[in-house]
Each structure stands twice: as C-alpha cells, then as structure tokens.
Short mmCIF file of C-alpha atoms in Angstrom, two decimals:
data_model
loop_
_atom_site.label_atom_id
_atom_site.label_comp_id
_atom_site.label_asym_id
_atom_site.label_seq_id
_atom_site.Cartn_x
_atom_site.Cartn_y
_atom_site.Cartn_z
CA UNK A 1 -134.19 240.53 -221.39
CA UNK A 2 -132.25 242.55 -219.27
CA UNK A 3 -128.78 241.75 -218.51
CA UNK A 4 -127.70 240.85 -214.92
CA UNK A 5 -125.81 243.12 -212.77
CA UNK A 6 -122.54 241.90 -211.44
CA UNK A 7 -122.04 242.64 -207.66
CA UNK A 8 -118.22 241.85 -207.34
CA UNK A 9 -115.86 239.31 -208.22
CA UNK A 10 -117.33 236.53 -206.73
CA UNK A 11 -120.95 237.54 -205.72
CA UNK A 12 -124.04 236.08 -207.61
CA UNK A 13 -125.48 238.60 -209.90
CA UNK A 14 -129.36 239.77 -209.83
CA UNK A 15 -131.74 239.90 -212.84
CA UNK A 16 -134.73 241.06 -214.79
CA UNK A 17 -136.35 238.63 -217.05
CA UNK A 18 -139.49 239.35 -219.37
CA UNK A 19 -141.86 236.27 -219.61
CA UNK A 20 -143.13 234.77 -223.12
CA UNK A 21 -146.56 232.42 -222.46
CA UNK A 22 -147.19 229.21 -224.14
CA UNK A 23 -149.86 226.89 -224.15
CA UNK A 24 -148.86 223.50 -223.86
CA UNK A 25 -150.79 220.41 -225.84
CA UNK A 26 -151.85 217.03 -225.08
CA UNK A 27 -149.89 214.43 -227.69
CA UNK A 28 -152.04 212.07 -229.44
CA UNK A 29 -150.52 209.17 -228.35
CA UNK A 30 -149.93 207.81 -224.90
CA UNK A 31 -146.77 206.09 -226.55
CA UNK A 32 -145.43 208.66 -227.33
CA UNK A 33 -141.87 208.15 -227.81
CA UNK A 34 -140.66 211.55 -227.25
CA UNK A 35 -141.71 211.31 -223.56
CA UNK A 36 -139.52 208.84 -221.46
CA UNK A 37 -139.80 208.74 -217.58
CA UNK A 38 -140.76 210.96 -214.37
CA UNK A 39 -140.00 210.30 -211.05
CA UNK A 40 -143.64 209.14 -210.71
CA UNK A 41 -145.32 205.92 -209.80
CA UNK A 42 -146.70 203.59 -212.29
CA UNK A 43 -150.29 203.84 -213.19
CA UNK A 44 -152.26 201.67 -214.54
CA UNK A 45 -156.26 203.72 -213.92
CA UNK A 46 -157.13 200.54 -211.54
CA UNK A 47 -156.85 199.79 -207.41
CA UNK A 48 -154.83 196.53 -207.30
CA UNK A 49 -155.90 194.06 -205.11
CA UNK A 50 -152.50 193.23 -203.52
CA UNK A 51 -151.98 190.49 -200.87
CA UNK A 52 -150.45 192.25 -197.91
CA UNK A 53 -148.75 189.62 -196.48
CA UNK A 54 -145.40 188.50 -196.39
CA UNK A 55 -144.12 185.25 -197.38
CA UNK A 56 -143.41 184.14 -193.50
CA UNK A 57 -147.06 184.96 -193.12
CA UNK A 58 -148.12 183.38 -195.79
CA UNK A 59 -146.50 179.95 -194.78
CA UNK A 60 -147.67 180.28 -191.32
CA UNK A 61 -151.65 180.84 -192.61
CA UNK A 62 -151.10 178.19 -194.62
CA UNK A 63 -150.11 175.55 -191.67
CA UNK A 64 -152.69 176.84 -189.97
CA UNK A 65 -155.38 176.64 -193.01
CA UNK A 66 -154.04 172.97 -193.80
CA UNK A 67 -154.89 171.95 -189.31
CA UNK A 68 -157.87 173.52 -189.57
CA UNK A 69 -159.56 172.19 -192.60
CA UNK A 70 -158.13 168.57 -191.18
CA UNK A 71 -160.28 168.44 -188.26
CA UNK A 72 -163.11 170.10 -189.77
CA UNK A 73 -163.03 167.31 -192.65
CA UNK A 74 -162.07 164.53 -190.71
CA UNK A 75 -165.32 163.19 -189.79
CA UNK A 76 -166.87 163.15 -193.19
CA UNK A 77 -163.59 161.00 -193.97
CA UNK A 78 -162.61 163.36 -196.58
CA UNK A 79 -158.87 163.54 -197.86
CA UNK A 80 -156.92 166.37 -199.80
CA UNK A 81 -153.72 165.74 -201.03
CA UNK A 82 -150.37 167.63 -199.41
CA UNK A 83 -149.79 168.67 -202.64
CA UNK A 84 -153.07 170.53 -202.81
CA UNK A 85 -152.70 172.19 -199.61
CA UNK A 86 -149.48 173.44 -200.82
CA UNK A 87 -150.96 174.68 -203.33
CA UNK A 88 -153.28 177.02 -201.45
CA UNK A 89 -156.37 174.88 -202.57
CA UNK A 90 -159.52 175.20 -200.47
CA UNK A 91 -157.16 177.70 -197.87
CA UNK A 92 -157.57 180.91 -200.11
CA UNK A 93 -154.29 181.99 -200.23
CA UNK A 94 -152.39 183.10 -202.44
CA UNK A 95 -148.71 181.31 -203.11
CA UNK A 96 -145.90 183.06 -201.74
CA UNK A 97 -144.27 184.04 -205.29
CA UNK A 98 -147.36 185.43 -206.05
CA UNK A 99 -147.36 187.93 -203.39
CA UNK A 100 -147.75 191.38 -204.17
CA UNK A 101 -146.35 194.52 -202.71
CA UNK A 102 -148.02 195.08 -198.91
CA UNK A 103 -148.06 198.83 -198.66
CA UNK A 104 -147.46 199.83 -202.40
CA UNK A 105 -148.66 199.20 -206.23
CA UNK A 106 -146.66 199.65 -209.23
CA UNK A 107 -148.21 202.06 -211.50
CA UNK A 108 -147.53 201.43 -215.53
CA UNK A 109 -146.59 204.83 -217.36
CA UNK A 110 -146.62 205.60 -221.18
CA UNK A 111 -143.07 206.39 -221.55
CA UNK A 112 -139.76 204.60 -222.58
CA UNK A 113 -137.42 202.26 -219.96
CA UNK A 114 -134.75 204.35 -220.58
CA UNK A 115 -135.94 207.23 -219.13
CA UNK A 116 -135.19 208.43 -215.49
CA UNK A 117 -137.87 210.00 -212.83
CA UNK A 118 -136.68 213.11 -210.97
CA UNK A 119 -139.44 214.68 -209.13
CA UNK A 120 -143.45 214.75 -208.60
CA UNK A 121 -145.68 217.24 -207.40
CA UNK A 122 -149.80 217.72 -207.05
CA UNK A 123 -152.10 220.89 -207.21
CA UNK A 124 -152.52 221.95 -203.54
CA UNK A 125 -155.86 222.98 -204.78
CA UNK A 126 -156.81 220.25 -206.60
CA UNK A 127 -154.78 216.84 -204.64
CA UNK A 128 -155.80 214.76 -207.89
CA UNK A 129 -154.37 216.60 -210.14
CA UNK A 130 -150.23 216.16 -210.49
CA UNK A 131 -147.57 216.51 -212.71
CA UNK A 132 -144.52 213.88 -213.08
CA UNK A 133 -141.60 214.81 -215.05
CA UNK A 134 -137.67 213.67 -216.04
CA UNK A 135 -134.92 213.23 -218.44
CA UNK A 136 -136.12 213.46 -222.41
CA UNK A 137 -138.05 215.99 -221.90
CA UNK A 138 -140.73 213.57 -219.92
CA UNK A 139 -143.71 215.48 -218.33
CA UNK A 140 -146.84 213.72 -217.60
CA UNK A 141 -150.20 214.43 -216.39
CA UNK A 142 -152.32 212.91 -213.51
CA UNK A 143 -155.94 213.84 -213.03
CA UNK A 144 -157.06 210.80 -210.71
CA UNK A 145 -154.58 211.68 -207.81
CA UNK A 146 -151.81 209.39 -209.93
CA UNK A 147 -153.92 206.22 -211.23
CA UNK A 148 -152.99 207.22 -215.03
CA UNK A 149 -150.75 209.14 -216.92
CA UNK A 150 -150.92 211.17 -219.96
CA UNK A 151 -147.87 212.84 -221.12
CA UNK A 152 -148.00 216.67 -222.24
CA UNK A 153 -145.78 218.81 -224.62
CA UNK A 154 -144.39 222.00 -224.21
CA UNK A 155 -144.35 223.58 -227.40
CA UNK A 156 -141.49 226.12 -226.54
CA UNK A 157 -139.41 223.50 -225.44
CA UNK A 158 -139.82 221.30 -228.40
CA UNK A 159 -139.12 224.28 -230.73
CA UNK A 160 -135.12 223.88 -229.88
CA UNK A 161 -132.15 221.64 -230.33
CA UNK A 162 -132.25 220.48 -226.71
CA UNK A 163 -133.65 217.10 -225.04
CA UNK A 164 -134.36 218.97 -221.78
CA UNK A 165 -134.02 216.98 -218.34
CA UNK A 166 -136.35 218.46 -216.15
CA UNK A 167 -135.03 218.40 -212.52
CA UNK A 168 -137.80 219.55 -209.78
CA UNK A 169 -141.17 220.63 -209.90
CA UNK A 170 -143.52 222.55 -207.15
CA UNK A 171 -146.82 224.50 -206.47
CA UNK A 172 -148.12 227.07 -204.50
CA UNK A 173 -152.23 226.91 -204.69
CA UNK A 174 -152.04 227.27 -208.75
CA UNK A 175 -149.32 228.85 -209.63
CA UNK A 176 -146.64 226.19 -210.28
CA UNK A 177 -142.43 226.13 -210.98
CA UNK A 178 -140.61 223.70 -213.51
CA UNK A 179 -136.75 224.23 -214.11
CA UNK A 180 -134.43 222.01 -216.03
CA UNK A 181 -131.34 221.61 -217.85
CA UNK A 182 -130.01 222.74 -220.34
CA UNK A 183 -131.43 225.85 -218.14
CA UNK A 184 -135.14 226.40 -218.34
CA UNK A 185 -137.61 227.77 -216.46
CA UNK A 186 -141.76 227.21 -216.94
CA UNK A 187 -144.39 229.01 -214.81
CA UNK A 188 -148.14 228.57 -214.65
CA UNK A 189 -150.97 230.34 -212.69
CA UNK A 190 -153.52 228.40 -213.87
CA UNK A 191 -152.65 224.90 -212.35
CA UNK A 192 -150.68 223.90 -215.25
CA UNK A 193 -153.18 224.48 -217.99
CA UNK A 194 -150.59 226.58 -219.65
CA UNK A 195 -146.92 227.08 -218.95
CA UNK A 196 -145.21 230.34 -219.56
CA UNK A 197 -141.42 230.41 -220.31
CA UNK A 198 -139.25 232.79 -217.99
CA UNK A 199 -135.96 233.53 -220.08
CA UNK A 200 -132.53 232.66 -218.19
CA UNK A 201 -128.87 234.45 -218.60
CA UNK A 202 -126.71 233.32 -219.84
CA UNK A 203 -124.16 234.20 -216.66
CA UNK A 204 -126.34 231.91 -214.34
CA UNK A 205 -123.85 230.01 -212.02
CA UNK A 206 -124.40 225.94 -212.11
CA UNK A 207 -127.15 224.30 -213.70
CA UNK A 208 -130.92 224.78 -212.17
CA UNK A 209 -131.72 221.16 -209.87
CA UNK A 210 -133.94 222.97 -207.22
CA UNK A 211 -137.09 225.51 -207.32
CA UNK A 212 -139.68 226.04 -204.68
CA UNK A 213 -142.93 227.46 -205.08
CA UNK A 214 -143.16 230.26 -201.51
CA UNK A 215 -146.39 232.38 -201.99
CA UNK A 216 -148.27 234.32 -204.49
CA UNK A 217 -145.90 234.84 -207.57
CA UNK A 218 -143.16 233.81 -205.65
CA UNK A 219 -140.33 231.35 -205.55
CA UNK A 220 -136.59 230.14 -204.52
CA UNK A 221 -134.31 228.74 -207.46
CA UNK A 222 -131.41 227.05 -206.64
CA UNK A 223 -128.32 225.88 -208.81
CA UNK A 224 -125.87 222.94 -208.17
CA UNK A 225 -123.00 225.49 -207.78
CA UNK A 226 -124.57 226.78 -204.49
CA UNK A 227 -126.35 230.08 -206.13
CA UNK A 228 -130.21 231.19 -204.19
CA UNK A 229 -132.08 232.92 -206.16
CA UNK A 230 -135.46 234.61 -204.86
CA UNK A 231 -138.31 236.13 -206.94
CA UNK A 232 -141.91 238.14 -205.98
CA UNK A 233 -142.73 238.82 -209.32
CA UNK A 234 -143.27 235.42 -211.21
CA UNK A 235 -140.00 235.43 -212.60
CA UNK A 236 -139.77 238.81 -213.88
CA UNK A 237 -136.56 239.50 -211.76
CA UNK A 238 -134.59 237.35 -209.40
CA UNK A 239 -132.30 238.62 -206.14
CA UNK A 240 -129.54 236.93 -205.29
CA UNK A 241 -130.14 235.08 -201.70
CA UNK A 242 -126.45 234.45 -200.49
CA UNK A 243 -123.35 236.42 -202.09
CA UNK A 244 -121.18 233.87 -203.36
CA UNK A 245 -121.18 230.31 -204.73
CA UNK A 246 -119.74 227.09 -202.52
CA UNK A 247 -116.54 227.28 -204.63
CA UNK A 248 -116.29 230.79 -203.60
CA UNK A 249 -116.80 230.47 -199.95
CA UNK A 250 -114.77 227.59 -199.58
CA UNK A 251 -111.69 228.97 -201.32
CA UNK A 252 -111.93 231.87 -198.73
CA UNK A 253 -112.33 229.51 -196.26
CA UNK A 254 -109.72 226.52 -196.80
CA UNK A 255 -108.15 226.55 -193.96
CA UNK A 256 -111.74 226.01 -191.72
CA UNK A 257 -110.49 222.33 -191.19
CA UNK A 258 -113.29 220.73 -193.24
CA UNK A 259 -111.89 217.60 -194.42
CA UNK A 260 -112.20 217.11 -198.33
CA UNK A 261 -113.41 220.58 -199.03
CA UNK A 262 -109.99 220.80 -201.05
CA UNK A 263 -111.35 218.12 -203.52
CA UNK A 264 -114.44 219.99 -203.70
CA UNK A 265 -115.39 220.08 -207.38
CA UNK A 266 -117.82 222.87 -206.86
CA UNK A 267 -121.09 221.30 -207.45
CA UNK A 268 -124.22 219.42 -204.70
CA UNK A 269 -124.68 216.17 -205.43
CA UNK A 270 -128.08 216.51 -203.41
CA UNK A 271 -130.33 219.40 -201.93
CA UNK A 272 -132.92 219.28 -199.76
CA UNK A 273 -135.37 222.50 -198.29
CA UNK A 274 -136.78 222.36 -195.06
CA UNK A 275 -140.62 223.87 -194.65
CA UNK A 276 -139.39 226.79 -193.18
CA UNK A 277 -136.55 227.22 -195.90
CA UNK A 278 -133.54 226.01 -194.27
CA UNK A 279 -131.37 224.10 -196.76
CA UNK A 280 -128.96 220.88 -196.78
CA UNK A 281 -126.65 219.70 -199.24
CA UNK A 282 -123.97 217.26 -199.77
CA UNK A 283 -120.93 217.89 -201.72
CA UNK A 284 -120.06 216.37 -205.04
CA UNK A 285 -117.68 213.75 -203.76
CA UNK A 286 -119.87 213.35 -200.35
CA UNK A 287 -116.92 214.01 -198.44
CA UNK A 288 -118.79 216.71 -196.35
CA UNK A 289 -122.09 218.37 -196.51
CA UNK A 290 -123.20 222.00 -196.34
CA UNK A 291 -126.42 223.86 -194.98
CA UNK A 292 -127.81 227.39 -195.51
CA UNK A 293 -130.34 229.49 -193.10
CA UNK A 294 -132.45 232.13 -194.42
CA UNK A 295 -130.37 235.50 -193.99
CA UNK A 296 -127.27 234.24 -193.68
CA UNK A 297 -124.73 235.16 -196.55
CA UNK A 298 -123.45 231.94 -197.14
CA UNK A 299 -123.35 228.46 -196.77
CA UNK A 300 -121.41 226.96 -194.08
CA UNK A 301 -119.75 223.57 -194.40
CA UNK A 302 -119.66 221.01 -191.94
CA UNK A 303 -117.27 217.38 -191.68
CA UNK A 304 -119.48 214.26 -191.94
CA UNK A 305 -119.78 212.45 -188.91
CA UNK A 306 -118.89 208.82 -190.55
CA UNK A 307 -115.81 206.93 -192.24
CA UNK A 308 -117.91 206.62 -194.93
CA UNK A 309 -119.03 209.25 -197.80
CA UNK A 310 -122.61 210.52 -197.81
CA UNK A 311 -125.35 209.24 -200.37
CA UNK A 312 -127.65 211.97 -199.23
CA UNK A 313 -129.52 214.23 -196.60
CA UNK A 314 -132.54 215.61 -195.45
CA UNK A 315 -134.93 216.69 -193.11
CA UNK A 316 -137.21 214.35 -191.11
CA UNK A 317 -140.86 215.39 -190.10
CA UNK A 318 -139.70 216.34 -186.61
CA UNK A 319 -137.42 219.11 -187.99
CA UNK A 320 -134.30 217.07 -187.59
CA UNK A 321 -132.17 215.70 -190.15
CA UNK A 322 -131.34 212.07 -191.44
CA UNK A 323 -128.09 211.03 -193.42
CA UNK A 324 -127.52 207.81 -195.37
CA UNK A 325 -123.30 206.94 -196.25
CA UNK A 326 -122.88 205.01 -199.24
CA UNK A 327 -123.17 200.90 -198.43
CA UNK A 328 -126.38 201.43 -196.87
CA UNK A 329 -125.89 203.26 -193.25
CA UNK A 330 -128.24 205.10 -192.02
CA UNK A 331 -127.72 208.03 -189.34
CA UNK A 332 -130.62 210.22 -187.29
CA UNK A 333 -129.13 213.44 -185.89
CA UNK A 334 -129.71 214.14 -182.06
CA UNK A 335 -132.82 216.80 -181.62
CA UNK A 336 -134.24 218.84 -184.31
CA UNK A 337 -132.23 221.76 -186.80
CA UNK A 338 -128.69 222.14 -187.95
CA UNK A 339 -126.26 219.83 -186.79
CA UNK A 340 -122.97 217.94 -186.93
CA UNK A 341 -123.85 215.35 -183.83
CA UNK A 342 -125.69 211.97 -185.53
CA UNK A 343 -126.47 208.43 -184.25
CA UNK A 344 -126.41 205.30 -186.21
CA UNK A 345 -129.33 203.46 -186.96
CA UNK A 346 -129.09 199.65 -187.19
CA UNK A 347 -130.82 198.70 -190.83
CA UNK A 348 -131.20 195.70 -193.10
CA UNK A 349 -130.60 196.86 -196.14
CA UNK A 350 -128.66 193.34 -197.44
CA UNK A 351 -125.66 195.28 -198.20
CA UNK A 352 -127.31 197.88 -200.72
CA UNK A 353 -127.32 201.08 -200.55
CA UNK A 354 -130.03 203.35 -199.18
CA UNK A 355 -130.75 206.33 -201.45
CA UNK A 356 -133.79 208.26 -199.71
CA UNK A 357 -135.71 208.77 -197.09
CA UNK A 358 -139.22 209.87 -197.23
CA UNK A 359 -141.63 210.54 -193.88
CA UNK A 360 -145.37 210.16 -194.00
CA UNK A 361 -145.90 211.55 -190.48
CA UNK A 362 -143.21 212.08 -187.21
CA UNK A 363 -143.25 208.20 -186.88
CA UNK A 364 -143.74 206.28 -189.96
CA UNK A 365 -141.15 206.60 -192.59
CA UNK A 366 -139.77 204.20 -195.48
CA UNK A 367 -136.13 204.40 -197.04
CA UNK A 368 -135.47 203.32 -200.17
CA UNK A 369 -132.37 202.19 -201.69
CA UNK A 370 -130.84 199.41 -204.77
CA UNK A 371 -131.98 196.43 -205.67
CA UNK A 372 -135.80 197.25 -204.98
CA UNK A 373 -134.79 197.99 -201.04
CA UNK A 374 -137.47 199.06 -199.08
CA UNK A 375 -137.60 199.82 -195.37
CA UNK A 376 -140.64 201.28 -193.03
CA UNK A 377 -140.04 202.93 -189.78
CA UNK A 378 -142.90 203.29 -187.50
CA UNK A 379 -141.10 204.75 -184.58
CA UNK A 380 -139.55 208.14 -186.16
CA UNK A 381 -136.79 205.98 -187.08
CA UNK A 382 -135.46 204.09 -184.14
CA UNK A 383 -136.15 200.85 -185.50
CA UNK A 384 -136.58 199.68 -188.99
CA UNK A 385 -138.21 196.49 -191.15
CA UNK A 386 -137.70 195.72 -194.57
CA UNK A 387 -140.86 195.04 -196.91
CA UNK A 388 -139.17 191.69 -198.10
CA UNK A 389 -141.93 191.93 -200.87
CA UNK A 390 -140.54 194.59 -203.25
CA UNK A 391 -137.24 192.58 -203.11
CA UNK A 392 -138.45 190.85 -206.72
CA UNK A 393 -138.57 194.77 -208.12
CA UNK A 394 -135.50 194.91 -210.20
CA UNK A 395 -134.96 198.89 -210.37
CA UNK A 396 -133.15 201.69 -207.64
CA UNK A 397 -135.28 202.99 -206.11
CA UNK A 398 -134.40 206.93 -205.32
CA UNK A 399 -137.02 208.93 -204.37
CA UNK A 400 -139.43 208.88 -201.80
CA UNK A 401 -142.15 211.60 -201.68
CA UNK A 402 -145.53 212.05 -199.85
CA UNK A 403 -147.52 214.20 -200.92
CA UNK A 404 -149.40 214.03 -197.41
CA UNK A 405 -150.41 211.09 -195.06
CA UNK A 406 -152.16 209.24 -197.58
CA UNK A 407 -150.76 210.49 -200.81
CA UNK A 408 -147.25 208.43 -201.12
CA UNK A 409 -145.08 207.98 -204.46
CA UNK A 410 -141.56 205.92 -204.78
CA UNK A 411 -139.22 206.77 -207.89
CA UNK A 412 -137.11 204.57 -209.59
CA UNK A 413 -134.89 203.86 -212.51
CA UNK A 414 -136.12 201.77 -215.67
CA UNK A 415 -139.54 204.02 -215.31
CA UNK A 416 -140.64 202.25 -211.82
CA UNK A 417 -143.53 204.35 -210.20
CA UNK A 418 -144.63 202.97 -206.77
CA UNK A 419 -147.91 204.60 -205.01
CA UNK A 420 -148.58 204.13 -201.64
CA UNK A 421 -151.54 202.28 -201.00
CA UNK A 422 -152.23 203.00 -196.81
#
C-alpha cells in the first residue's frame, strides 16, 4: 500500500491503495450469535394481513356494525348480547388492541436485541436482492425484496481483533460500497457475491460514516471529521474532494459569527447527500449545521434557524431541505437547495423527539422519532398525522429509507425492522 501524500498542514492527503479479494460465506445458522442488528426491517418470509384501521375507526365500524345487524335481526326476534358486540362477534372486526400497523409490518431478523441498524441498501439491478448491516459486525442478506434475512460473514473481517460497526452501505448497478469502523472498506462487482477488501491509512482523518456508490468503479467516502474522498478506480486510489477538515476551516474562520462553532468538537453528528451530490451535516453538539457543493473547497457553516439544537437534516424529494431540533420540531426550508431561511411545521409528536425523515415521492413522507413515533405527510410536508398504531412499538425509531415508491424500510433500536406495506 502506498503511503498518502501530504498536501500542507492542514489539507487532506490523497492515496493509492492495492485491493485483496475475499469471498464471503453464508453461516450455518440463522442464530447466529456473532451477527446482531442492521438498520433493516424485520422479516419474517410471510405478507401479514394487518388491519389498517385505526382504533377511532375501529369503534366507529363497530357502532355502526352493532345498528346494522339490530335492524336486520330484529324481525326474526333475535338478541345478541352488548357484550358480544363489543367483542366484535358477528361484525368482523378485529378489537382495537389487536390492531396492527396500517401502512407497515414488522419484519423478525436472526440477530441479537442488542444490536443497532445503521443503513440498508438493494441491487439496482436486482430490487429483491438487499443487504442490511450494523454494529457487531451484523450484515444480512435479502433475496425476496426484504421478507427474510440470512446473515453473511466476511472472512477478512472475522480474521482480526475488531467487532466492526458497519456504518453505510450503497450500489451502483453491481458494484457495491461497505465502510465501517474501526476503518474498513469492502467492494463488490458482482452484486455482493464476493466482497473485496480495499486497505485504509493509517493517516485517514475521522472515522468512515458515509460512502456513495457514483458510476462504474466509482465512489465518494466521507469521514465524520469533514474529509471527501473521491475514487474512479474501485478503490485503488482516492483524491481528496475539499482541502481541509471542518476543524480546519472553522479555526480559520472563527470569527464568521457562527454561533457555537467555538464548541465545535470537530466531528458530524449526521450527513446526508443529495442526488446530485450536494451535502448537509450537523455539527457534533447541533449547535449549527454545515453543507458542501461539488467544487467548492470547503464546507461552509451556517447558524441554525431555531432556539433549539438540531437532531438532524436532509434533503426532501423536491430538492429542498428539512430539519428536526431536538424535542420533536420539525422545520421545511423555503424553496429548494442550500439555505439558512426555514418554516416551522406544526407536528404531534407527544413530546418525543423526531429523528428522521424519509420521502416516498414530492408529497408523501413519514418522520420517525422515540417511543415508536410515526408521522405521514401527504402534502410535501405542510400538514402531518400520526399513525397512532405503531405507538405500542417500544423501540426509536431512526431511520427512514425508501428504496423507491413502493420499496419502504424503518430502522430502529432493539433490532426493529419496519417494511412498508403501500
């Protein structure tokens, strides 16, 4: 491996890397212990047949069932107890506790509670077949578009003293990205029949949380400390995108009147990518958030537009952006791209906090937040309605991804995996 060349004091160095392939295995059991959690929905191989109701509806089909049947019945002089009818006898429906989730299933996964979900991803070329992956060294395998898991190994991985927590996950047609921490980095061209292992210096800046699969052999990389990296050779060497980490830029800067930049502790606490590879981040303490453009040298920090710190950011399917503070507010910027003007949106979010956003189309949206908080938006955001039935969920929920209109996953702690049922 080639060592990296240092530009300067304070610019990100470049690098060459030589690739070593592996060929990762299937474990014999689906219990596997050494496999924990992805930020995947639970499967469970089967379509649920979920009541999509919820419990006002319920109660109000019920009255309605109980009036009906009454004068249907009442000339044959038949009687039913009250205590039937409340029972849903003869009405066909089911009670209210019994209701399930209206627009999503929970999907059982072989792993351990303990583990945590961070990110899911499918095969462009191939929309059933996915990968799910997380802390302990979880990585699982979907060939039924995210019914059932099986979890797979990576031999190279499991070689070494580390429990590897792998952060983010993305494909480009078949070639495919992992990278993790302690710092790793897996490739594949083959749709993730095998993984090839791309080494990493030692002098990388921050710890890896971000890649993105662009094109053929190519891919961004992006550390918590603020470092782009860009490649066009699967990995084999990696340019340096902007010339300095956050740190860097804002200790040049500290006098650019952005409030809390001098508590910075020079690491994201979130990152987000546009499709057309603008970046957003929030700081560490979420006292202020920062974005990047393509072809600019560095990343430019803005103030946040509430009292309140940010929980996270990102970009809504109209191109603009959404923020969520911590205690559950939720802000739309005004028009699409980089900006520092946002409005409030009005929520019901019961006082938890909302964690992620996730849009299925330029309308229809859902947040997701503690305590099994889920919200839908079906007009781009103006308005929003909680789906009082995953209140009984008791996880976070963190993550919200769609994979495309009808391809939908929700992440959450204690291994919850939601998939969206349309």
């Amino acid at each position: 491996m080639a060592a990296m060349q240092t530009a300067g004091a304070s610019a990100l160095p470049n690098a060459n890397y030589h690739n070593e392939i592996y060929k990762p295995s299937v474990t014999g059991s689906s219990l596997n212990p050494k496999f924990s959690g992805c930020r995947r929905k639970y499967v469970n191989g089967k379509h649920n047949c979920l009541v999509r109701a919820s419990i006002e509806k319920d109660q109000q089909e019920i009255q309605i069932g109980r009036r009906q049947w009454l004068v249907e019945t009442a000339g044959a002089g038949v009687s039913f107890s009250l205590a039937a009818l409340s029972q849903g006898i003869g009405v066909g429906i089911a009670k209210a506790e019994d209701v399930g989730l209206s627009e999503w299933e929970k999907v059982p996964l072989p792993i351990n509670p303990g583990v945590v979900l961070l990110d899911i991803a499918f095969v462009p070329d191939d929309p059933n077949h996915g990968f799910l992956l997380g802390t302990r060294q979880t990585l699982l395998e979907t060939k039924d578009g995210g019914y059932s898991w099986f979890p797979r190994s990576i031999p190279s991985a499991e070689d070494e003293d580390f429990n590897y927590r792998f952060n983010c996950i993305s494909f480009k047609g078949k070639e495919g990205w992992i990278v993790g921490k302690p710092a790793i980095l897996l490739h594949t061209s083959d749709a993730g029949e095998s993984w090839e292992r791309v080494p990493l210096s030692s002098q990388l800046p921050g710890d890896l949380v971000y890649i993105q699969a662009t094109g053929e052999k190519s891919a961004e990389m992006v550390t918590n400390e603020g470092a782009i990296y860009v490649t066009s050779n699967k990995g084999y060497n990696w340019k340096a995108a902007v010339q300095e980490t956050v740190s860097a830029t804002l200790n040049r800067t500290v006098s650019s009147g952005i409030s809390g930049a001098s508590y910075y502790t020079g690491t994201f606490n979130t990152v987000n990518r546009s499709p057309n590879g603008d970046y957003v981040a929030v700081s560490s303490r979420g006292n202020f958030y920062l974005t990047w453009e393509p072809g600019q040298p560095y990343w430019t920090p803005h103030n946040r537009t509430s009292a309140r710190r940010i929980q996270n950011m990102g970009w809504r399917a109209d191109g603009g952006l959404w923020l969520v503070v911590r205690g559950g507010g939720l802000y739309l910027s005004r028009g699409t791209g980089i900006t520092e003007e946002f409005d409030e949106v009005p929520v019901s979010s019961r006082g938890f906090g909302i964690l992620d956003v996730g849009y299925r189309s330029k309308d229809e949206a859902w947040a997701a937040g503690g305590s099994g908080i889920l919200l839908r938006t079906e007009n781009g955001g103006k308005t929003w309605t909680r789906d009082k039935a995953a209140d009984n969920i008791a996880a976070n929920l963190y993550d919200v991804k769609f994979v495309d209109d009808k391809k939908g996953f929700v992440l959450g702690n204690n291994g919850v995996l939601l998939r969206y049922l349309g």
